[in-house]
């Protein structure tokens, strides 16, 4: 059973590699108190747009030095966050770390897994011609986008949508739901039964 009652705010770190729009929403929701957690740091593997967003919000950002996964492990040991939130972090986390931190690392993916894992998922789904796609929030295991699913939300692809419209709608869903699911993971009990994440005691 995971998820606990707390007397003080839990800490999270957010990892990103790019634009950082999901990071920004998580950070803003934390700053305004809707996400009841403290964002201890933005961690990136290279200079990217997310850093500028962190600067504007007064959140520390850390650029991982090489080899990034050793630096990552040291940082996590140091900060000891309650949850490690991946938000567009474009690195595969080595198996020893996904095992060590299993159920502590959460990721968001812009498709309904197991369809369209990996890079460019929105484009993959669009070009495949799916009528329904969506987002998946899952725990991170050693595979690529294969960990136990925590949350999914579907979205109907309208016939007159171009790729940009689909991308915009997917990001809106992500921004709507990621912080809520992170909050739930920090406060609501859940169990893992095989691959299933089951809410409740
Ligand atoms: C999101 O679509 C997320 O699902 C995927 O990477 C993208 C990151 O976007 N893992 P942003 O950097 O948060 O804008």
Short mmCIF file of C-alpha atoms and ligand atoms in Angstrom, two decimals:
data_model
loop_
_atom_site.label_atom_id
_atom_site.label_comp_id
_atom_site.label_asym_id
_atom_site.label_seq_id
_atom_site.Cartn_x
_atom_site.Cartn_y
_atom_site.Cartn_z
CA UNK A 1 0.00 0.00 0.00
CA UNK A 2 1.34 3.39 -0.97
CA UNK A 3 0.26 6.96 -0.35
CA UNK A 4 0.27 8.35 3.19
CA UNK A 5 -1.28 10.95 5.43
CA UNK A 6 1.22 13.74 5.90
CA UNK A 7 1.81 16.56 8.33
CA UNK A 8 4.12 18.53 6.03
CA UNK A 9 4.24 19.12 2.30
CA UNK A 10 5.82 16.35 0.25
CA UNK A 11 8.68 17.20 -2.08
CA UNK A 12 8.84 16.45 -5.77
CA UNK A 13 11.42 16.97 -8.49
CA UNK A 14 10.46 17.39 -12.14
CA UNK A 15 12.63 16.20 -15.03
CA UNK A 16 12.37 17.70 -18.50
CA UNK A 17 14.36 17.99 -21.72
CA UNK A 18 12.41 20.47 -23.80
CA UNK A 19 9.72 23.07 -23.88
CA UNK A 20 8.61 22.52 -20.28
CA UNK A 21 4.91 23.38 -20.51
CA UNK A 22 3.99 20.45 -18.24
CA UNK A 23 6.71 21.48 -15.82
CA UNK A 24 5.28 24.99 -15.75
CA UNK A 25 1.75 23.84 -14.92
CA UNK A 26 3.00 21.52 -12.16
CA UNK A 27 5.15 24.32 -10.72
CA UNK A 28 2.34 26.90 -10.89
CA UNK A 29 -0.15 24.54 -9.27
CA UNK A 30 2.39 23.88 -6.52
CA UNK A 31 3.02 27.59 -6.01
CA UNK A 32 -0.70 28.37 -5.80
CA UNK A 33 -1.30 25.46 -3.44
CA UNK A 34 -3.59 23.38 -5.65
CA UNK A 35 -0.87 20.77 -5.99
CA UNK A 36 0.00 20.15 -2.37
CA UNK A 37 3.69 19.55 -2.87
CA UNK A 38 6.88 21.55 -3.03
CA UNK A 39 8.77 21.49 -6.33
CA UNK A 40 12.34 21.18 -5.05
CA UNK A 41 13.98 21.46 -8.46
CA UNK A 42 13.67 21.20 -12.20
CA UNK A 43 16.26 18.69 -13.42
CA UNK A 44 17.21 18.73 -17.11
CA UNK A 45 19.70 16.78 -19.19
CA UNK A 46 20.56 19.77 -21.41
CA UNK A 47 19.84 23.47 -21.70
CA UNK A 48 16.20 23.79 -22.77
CA UNK A 49 13.11 25.98 -22.61
CA UNK A 50 12.04 24.50 -19.29
CA UNK A 51 14.92 26.30 -17.53
CA UNK A 52 13.63 29.72 -18.51
CA UNK A 53 10.19 28.79 -17.19
CA UNK A 54 11.77 27.66 -13.89
CA UNK A 55 13.74 30.91 -13.60
CA UNK A 56 10.57 32.94 -14.06
CA UNK A 57 8.86 30.97 -11.30
CA UNK A 58 11.85 31.11 -8.95
CA UNK A 59 12.40 27.36 -8.99
CA UNK A 60 15.95 26.00 -8.95
CA UNK A 61 17.05 24.20 -12.07
CA UNK A 62 19.88 21.71 -12.29
CA UNK A 63 21.51 20.58 -15.53
CA UNK A 64 22.71 16.99 -15.22
CA UNK A 65 26.40 16.53 -15.89
CA UNK A 66 27.79 13.45 -17.59
CA UNK A 67 27.21 10.61 -17.11
CA UNK A 68 23.72 11.95 -16.49
CA UNK A 69 22.37 8.84 -14.71
CA UNK A 70 25.12 8.91 -12.05
CA UNK A 71 24.51 12.58 -11.46
CA UNK A 72 20.75 11.85 -11.38
CA UNK A 73 21.19 9.13 -8.75
CA UNK A 74 23.34 11.38 -6.54
CA UNK A 75 20.81 14.19 -6.79
CA UNK A 76 17.92 11.91 -5.90
CA UNK A 77 19.87 10.58 -2.90
CA UNK A 78 20.53 14.16 -1.85
CA UNK A 79 17.06 15.61 -2.35
CA UNK A 80 15.19 12.44 -1.39
CA UNK A 81 11.95 13.51 -3.10
CA UNK A 82 8.66 11.77 -2.47
CA UNK A 83 8.03 11.58 -6.21
CA UNK A 84 10.17 11.98 -9.34
CA UNK A 85 7.97 13.45 -12.05
CA UNK A 86 9.06 13.06 -15.68
CA UNK A 87 7.63 15.75 -17.94
CA UNK A 88 9.13 15.34 -21.39
CA UNK A 89 12.44 13.90 -20.13
CA UNK A 90 13.96 12.34 -23.25
CA UNK A 91 16.30 9.79 -21.63
CA UNK A 92 15.77 6.15 -20.88
CA UNK A 93 16.36 5.56 -17.19
CA UNK A 94 18.67 2.56 -16.63
CA UNK A 95 17.10 -0.57 -15.16
CA UNK A 96 19.03 -0.46 -11.88
CA UNK A 97 17.48 2.96 -11.22
CA UNK A 98 13.95 2.09 -12.35
CA UNK A 99 14.14 -0.87 -9.95
CA UNK A 100 15.62 1.16 -7.11
CA UNK A 101 12.98 3.86 -7.51
CA UNK A 102 10.04 1.77 -8.68
CA UNK A 103 6.73 3.53 -7.89
CA UNK A 104 8.67 6.71 -7.23
CA UNK A 105 9.08 7.70 -10.88
CA UNK A 106 6.03 8.74 -12.86
CA UNK A 107 5.80 9.71 -16.52
CA UNK A 108 3.25 11.26 -18.86
CA UNK A 109 2.92 10.02 -22.41
CA UNK A 110 0.83 11.67 -25.14
CA UNK A 111 -1.04 8.59 -26.40
CA UNK A 112 -3.23 5.83 -25.04
CA UNK A 113 -0.58 3.24 -24.20
CA UNK A 114 0.23 0.59 -25.21
CA UNK A 115 -0.48 2.27 -28.56
CA UNK A 116 2.25 4.52 -29.91
CA UNK A 117 5.03 4.32 -27.30
CA UNK A 118 8.32 6.16 -27.80
CA UNK A 119 9.01 9.41 -29.59
CA UNK A 120 6.55 11.54 -31.57
CA UNK A 121 3.54 9.69 -30.20
CA UNK A 122 1.04 12.38 -31.20
CA UNK A 123 2.30 12.33 -34.78
CA UNK A 124 2.37 8.53 -34.84
CA UNK A 125 -1.27 8.42 -33.76
CA UNK A 126 -2.29 11.18 -36.15
CA UNK A 127 -0.62 9.56 -39.14
CA UNK A 128 -2.06 6.18 -38.24
CA UNK A 129 -5.48 7.78 -38.56
CA UNK A 130 -6.86 6.88 -35.15
CA UNK A 131 -10.28 8.28 -34.27
CA UNK A 132 -9.52 8.26 -30.55
CA UNK A 133 -6.23 8.95 -28.80
CA UNK A 134 -5.34 10.52 -25.46
CA UNK A 135 -2.83 10.62 -22.64
CA UNK A 136 -1.38 8.07 -20.24
CA UNK A 137 0.24 8.64 -16.87
CA UNK A 138 2.24 5.64 -15.70
CA UNK A 139 4.94 4.45 -13.35
CA UNK A 140 8.31 4.05 -14.97
CA UNK A 141 9.84 0.61 -15.35
CA UNK A 142 12.77 -0.59 -17.43
CA UNK A 143 10.86 -0.58 -20.74
CA UNK A 144 9.93 2.31 -22.98
CA UNK A 145 6.54 3.58 -21.78
CA UNK A 146 5.63 0.14 -20.43
CA UNK A 147 5.16 0.70 -16.67
CA UNK A 148 1.89 0.18 -14.76
CA UNK A 149 -0.80 2.60 -15.91
CA UNK A 150 -2.08 5.04 -13.30
CA UNK A 151 -4.41 7.17 -15.40
CA UNK A 152 -5.65 7.55 -18.96
CA UNK A 153 -7.89 10.07 -20.64
CA UNK A 154 -9.17 9.70 -24.16
CA UNK A 155 -9.75 12.34 -26.79
CA UNK A 156 -11.74 12.08 -29.99
CA UNK A 157 -9.81 13.17 -33.07
CA UNK A 158 -12.10 15.33 -35.20
CA UNK A 159 -11.95 14.83 -38.94
CA UNK A 160 -10.98 18.41 -39.69
CA UNK A 161 -8.08 18.50 -37.18
CA UNK A 162 -4.56 18.92 -38.44
CA UNK A 163 -1.58 17.67 -36.44
CA UNK A 164 -1.12 21.00 -34.66
CA UNK A 165 -4.73 20.99 -33.48
CA UNK A 166 -4.35 17.48 -32.13
CA UNK A 167 -1.11 18.46 -30.37
CA UNK A 168 -2.77 21.46 -28.78
CA UNK A 169 -5.66 19.36 -27.51
CA UNK A 170 -3.37 16.66 -26.15
CA UNK A 171 -1.31 19.25 -24.27
CA UNK A 172 -4.47 20.77 -22.83
CA UNK A 173 -5.41 17.34 -21.46
CA UNK A 174 -1.93 16.88 -20.03
CA UNK A 175 -2.03 20.27 -18.33
CA UNK A 176 -5.47 19.54 -16.93
CA UNK A 177 -4.69 16.17 -15.43
CA UNK A 178 -0.99 15.63 -14.65
CA UNK A 179 -0.90 17.77 -11.51
CA UNK A 180 -4.12 16.19 -10.21
CA UNK A 181 -2.73 12.68 -10.64
CA UNK A 182 0.57 13.68 -9.01
CA UNK A 183 -1.43 15.07 -6.09
CA UNK A 184 -3.46 11.85 -5.84
CA UNK A 185 -0.29 9.75 -5.81
CA UNK A 186 1.05 11.79 -2.92
CA UNK A 187 -2.11 11.64 -0.82
CA UNK A 188 -4.32 8.74 -1.78
CA UNK A 189 -3.58 5.13 -0.93
CA UNK A 190 -3.16 2.65 -3.73
CA UNK A 191 -1.94 -0.88 -4.31
CA UNK A 192 -0.12 -2.55 -7.16
CA UNK A 193 -1.73 -5.82 -8.21
CA UNK A 194 0.35 -7.28 -11.01
CA UNK A 195 0.34 -4.53 -13.60
CA UNK A 196 -2.71 -2.85 -12.13
CA UNK A 197 -2.71 0.28 -10.02
CA UNK A 198 -5.71 0.00 -7.72
CA UNK A 199 -6.83 3.02 -5.71
CA UNK A 200 -7.96 2.51 -2.14
CA UNK A 201 -6.76 0.67 0.94
C1 LIG B 1 4.47 15.95 -23.47
O1 LIG B 1 3.63 15.76 -24.58
C2 LIG B 1 4.63 14.69 -22.69
O2 LIG B 1 3.51 13.84 -22.76
C3 LIG B 1 5.80 14.02 -23.36
O3 LIG B 1 6.66 15.07 -23.68
C4 LIG B 1 5.90 16.25 -23.90
C5 LIG B 1 6.53 17.34 -23.10
O4 LIG B 1 5.97 18.59 -23.40
N1 LIG B 1 6.39 13.01 -22.50
P1 LIG B 1 6.40 19.85 -22.54
O5 LIG B 1 7.92 19.96 -22.61
O6 LIG B 1 5.93 19.64 -21.14
O7 LIG B 1 5.74 21.02 -23.19
#
